[in-house]
Coordinates of C-alpha atoms and ligand atoms in Angstrom, one line a residue:
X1 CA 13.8 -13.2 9.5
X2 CA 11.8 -11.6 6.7
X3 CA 7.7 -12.7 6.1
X4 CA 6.8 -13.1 2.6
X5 CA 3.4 -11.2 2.0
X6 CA 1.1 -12.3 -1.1
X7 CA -0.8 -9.0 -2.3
X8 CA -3.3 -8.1 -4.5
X9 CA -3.8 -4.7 -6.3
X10 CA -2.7 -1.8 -3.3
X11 CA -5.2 0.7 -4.9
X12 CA -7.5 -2.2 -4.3
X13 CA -7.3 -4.9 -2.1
X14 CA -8.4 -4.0 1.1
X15 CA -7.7 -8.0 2.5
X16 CA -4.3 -7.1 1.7
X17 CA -3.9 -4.3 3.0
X18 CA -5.1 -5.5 6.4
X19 CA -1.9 -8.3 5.9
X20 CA 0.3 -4.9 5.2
X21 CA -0.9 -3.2 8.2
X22 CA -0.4 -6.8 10.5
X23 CA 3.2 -6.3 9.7
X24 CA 5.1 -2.7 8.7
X25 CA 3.3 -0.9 11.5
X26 CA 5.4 -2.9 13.7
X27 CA 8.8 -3.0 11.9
X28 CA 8.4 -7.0 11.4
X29 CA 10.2 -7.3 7.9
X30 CA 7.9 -8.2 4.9
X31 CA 8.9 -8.7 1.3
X32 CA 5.5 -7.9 -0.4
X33 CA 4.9 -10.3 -3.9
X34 CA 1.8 -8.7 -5.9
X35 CA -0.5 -10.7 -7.9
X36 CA -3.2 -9.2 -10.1
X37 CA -6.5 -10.2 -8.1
X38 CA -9.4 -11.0 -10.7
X39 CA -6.4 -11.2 -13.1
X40 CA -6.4 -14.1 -16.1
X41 CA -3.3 -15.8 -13.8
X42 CA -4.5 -15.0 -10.3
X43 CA -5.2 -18.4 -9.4
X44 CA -2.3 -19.9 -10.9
X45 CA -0.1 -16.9 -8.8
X46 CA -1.5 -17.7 -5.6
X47 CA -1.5 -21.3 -5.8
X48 CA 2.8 -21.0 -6.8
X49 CA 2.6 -19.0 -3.5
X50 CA 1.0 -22.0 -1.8
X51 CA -1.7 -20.1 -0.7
X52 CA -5.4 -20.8 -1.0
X53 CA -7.6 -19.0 -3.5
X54 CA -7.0 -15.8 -2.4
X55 CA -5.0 -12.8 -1.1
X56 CA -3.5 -11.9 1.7
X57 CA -1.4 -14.8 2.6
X58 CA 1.8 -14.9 4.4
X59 CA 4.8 -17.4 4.0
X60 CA 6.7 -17.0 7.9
X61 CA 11.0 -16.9 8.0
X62 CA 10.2 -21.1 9.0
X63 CA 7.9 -22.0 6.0
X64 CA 4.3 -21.8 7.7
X65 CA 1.7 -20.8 5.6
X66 CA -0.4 -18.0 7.0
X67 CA -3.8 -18.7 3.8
X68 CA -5.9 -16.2 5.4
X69 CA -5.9 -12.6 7.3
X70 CA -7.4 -14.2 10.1
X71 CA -4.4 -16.3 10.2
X72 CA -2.1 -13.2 9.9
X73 CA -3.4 -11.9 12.6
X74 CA -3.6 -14.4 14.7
X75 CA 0.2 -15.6 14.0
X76 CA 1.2 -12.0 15.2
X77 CA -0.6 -11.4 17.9
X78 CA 1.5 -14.9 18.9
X79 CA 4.7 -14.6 17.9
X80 CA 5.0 -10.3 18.4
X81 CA 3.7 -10.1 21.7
X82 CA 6.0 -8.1 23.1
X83 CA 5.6 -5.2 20.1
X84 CA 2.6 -3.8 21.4
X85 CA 0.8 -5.7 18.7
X86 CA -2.7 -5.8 20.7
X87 CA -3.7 -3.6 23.3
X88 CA -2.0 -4.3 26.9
X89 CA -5.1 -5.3 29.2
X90 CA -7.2 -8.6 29.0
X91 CA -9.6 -6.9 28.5
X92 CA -8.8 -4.9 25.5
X93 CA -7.2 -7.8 23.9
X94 CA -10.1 -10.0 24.5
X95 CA -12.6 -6.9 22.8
X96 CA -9.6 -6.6 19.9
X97 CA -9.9 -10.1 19.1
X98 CA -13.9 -10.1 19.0
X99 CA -14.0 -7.1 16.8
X100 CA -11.6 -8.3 14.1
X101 CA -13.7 -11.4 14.3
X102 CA -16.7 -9.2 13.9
X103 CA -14.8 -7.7 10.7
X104 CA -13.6 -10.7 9.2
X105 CA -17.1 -12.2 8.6
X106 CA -19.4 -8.9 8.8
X107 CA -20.2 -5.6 7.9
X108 CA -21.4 -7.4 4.7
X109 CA -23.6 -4.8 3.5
X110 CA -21.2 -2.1 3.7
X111 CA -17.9 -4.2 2.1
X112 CA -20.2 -5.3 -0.7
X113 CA -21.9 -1.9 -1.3
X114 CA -19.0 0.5 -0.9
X115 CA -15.4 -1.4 -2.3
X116 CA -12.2 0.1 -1.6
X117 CA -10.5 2.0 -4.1
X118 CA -7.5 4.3 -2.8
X119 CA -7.0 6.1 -5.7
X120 CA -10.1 8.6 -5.1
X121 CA -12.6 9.1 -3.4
X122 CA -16.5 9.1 -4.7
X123 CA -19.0 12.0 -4.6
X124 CA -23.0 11.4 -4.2
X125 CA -23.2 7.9 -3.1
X126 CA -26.5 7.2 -1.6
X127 CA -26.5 4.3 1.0
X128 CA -29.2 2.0 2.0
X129 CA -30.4 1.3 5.6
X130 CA -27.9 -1.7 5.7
X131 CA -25.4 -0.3 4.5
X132 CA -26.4 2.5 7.4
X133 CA -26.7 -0.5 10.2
X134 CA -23.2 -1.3 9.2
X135 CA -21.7 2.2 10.0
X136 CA -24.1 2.7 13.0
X137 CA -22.2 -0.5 14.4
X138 CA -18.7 0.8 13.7
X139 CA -20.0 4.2 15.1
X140 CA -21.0 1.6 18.2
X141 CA -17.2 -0.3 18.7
X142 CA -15.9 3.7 18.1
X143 CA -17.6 5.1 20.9
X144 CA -17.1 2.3 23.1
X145 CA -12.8 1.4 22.6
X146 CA -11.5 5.0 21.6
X147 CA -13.7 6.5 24.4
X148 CA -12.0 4.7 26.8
X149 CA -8.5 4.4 24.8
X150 CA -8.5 8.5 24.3
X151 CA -7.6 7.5 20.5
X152 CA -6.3 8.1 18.0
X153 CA -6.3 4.6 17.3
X154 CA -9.0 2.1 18.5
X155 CA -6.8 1.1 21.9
X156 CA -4.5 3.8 21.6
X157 CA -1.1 3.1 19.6
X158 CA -2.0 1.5 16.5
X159 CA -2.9 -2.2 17.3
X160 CA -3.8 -5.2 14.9
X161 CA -7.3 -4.4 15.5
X162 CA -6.5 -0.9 13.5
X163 CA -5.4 -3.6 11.0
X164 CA -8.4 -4.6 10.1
X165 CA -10.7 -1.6 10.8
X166 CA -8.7 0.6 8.4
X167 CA -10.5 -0.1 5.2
X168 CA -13.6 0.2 7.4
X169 CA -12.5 3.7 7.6
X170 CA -11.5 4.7 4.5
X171 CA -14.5 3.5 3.5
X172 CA -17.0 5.9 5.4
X173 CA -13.9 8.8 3.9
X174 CA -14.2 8.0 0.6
X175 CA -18.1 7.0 0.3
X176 CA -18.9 10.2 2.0
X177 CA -20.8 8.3 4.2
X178 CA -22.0 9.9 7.9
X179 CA -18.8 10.0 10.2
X180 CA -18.9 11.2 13.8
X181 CA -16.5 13.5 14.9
X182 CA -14.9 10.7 16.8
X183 CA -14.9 8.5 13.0
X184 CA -13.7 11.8 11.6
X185 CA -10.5 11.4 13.7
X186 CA -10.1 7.9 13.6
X187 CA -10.0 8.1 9.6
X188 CA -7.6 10.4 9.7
X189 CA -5.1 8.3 12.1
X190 CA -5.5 5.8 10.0
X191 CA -4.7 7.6 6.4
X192 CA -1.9 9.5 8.0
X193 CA -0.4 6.3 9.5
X194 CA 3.2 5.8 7.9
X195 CA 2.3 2.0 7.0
X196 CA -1.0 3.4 5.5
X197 CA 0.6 6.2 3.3
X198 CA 4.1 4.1 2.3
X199 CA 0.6 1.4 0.6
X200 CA -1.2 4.2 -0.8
X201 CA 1.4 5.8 -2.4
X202 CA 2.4 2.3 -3.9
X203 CA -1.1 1.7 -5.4
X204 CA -1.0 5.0 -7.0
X205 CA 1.3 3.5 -9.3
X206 CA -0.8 1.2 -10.4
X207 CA -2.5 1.8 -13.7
X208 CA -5.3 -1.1 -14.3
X209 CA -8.9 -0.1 -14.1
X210 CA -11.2 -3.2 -12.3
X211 CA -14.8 -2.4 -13.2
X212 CA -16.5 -4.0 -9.9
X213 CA -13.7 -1.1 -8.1
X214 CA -15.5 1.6 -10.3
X215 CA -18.7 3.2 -8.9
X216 CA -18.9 5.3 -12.2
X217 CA -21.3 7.4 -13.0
X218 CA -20.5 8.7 -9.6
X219 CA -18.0 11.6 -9.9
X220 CA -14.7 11.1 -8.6
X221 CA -13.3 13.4 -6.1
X222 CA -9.8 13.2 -4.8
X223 CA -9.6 11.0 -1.9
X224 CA -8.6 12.7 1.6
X225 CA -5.1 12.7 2.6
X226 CA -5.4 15.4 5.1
X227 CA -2.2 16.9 4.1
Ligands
GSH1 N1 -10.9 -14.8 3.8 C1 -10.0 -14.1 3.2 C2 -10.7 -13.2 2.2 C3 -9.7 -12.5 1.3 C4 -10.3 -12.0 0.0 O1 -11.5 -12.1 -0.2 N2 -9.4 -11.4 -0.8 C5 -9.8 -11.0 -2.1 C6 -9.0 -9.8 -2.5 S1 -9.3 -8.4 -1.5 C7 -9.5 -12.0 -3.1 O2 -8.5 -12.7 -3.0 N3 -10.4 -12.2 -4.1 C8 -10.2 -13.2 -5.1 C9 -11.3 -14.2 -5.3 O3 -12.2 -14.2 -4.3 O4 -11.3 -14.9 -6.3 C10 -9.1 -13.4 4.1 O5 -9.6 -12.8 5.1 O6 -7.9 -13.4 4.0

């Protein structure tokens, strides 16, 4: 009963690791298949996956193709019901599913601006007022679902939602953007997380340099671990 989980770069990919986080925080088995993203084969690699054109996408133990983290998501939340895998009430699940949504297909300004890079994290970068909208919303859904969860994770225990907002997190961490005290905690749930340090350590094996993941000639500073 194992997934089969196609990954880009872990240093990297932060689509991916939102399909790592839909599965080892809640001991579903995943074999993890790595493809170089932006790589001379990557297209070839994902289409021998029978996945679309890009990463994550997820094979289940029956042969379904999963082609997107929306997808991922939405498969688990389904068939892993019963492992805590969104947040108990109606409520809550209905909000969890509305803010991945909001993930999936915003915060535009912010993803482009600010990509994720594990390996470090990246001193004097100056953001612009959208990029600034962007974290003023997180800082919105923050206050609103850990308020009322009591943290540390967005509805509690780690949920799919924390799936998705993770790279969101490390984000504002390693961008040394403005964080609340309440963000402040959040990020570090998230980077302490099992799932989320077992990925890390993982990509910092990895060796290749991907220029668009450089924000060089801004200094590099070692990224937060809280340890
Ligand atoms: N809609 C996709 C987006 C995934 C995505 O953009 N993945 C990036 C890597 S983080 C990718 O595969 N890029 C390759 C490309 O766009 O050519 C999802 O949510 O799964």
């Amino acid at each position: 009963m194992t997934y089969d989980l196609l990954i880009g770069q872990q240093s990297y990919s932060s689509w991916s690791l939102r399909g790592w986080l839909a599965f080892a925080p809640f001991d579903i088995p995943v074999t993890l298949h790595k493809v170089e993203i932006y790589g001379p084969t990557f297209y070839e690699d994902v289409a021998a996956f029978g996945a679309a054109r890009t990463v994550p996408a997820a094979r289940t133990p029956e042969g379904g193709m999963l082609t997107d983290s929306m997808a991922i998501v939405w498969h688990v939340a389904e068939a892993f019901a019963d492992r805590g895998v969104m947040p108990k009430g109606a409520q809550e699940r209905a909000e969890a599913m509305s803010i991945i949504s909001e993930m999936h297909d915003g915060f535009k300004a912010l993803r482009a601006a600010c990509p994720v890079n594990l390996r470090n994290a990246w001193a004097g970068f100056e953001a612009s007022p959208e990029v600034l909208a962007d974290v003023a919303r997180f800082e919105d859904i923050l206050s609103r679902v850990i308020t009322r969860s009591g943290g540390p994770f967005l509805f509690g225990s780690f949920t799919l939602a924390d799936a998705f907002y993770a790279p969101l997190a490390t984000r504002l961490l390693t961008y040394g953007l403005p964080m609340s005290n309440t963000a402040k905690a959040y990020a570090k749930a998230i980077v302490t997380h099992p799932s989320f340090v077992e990925w890390r350590e993982a990509g910092m094996k990895e060796t290749q340099e991907i220029a668009r993941y450089d924000k060089a000639p801004l200094e590099r500073v070692p990224f937060p671990t809280f340890s």
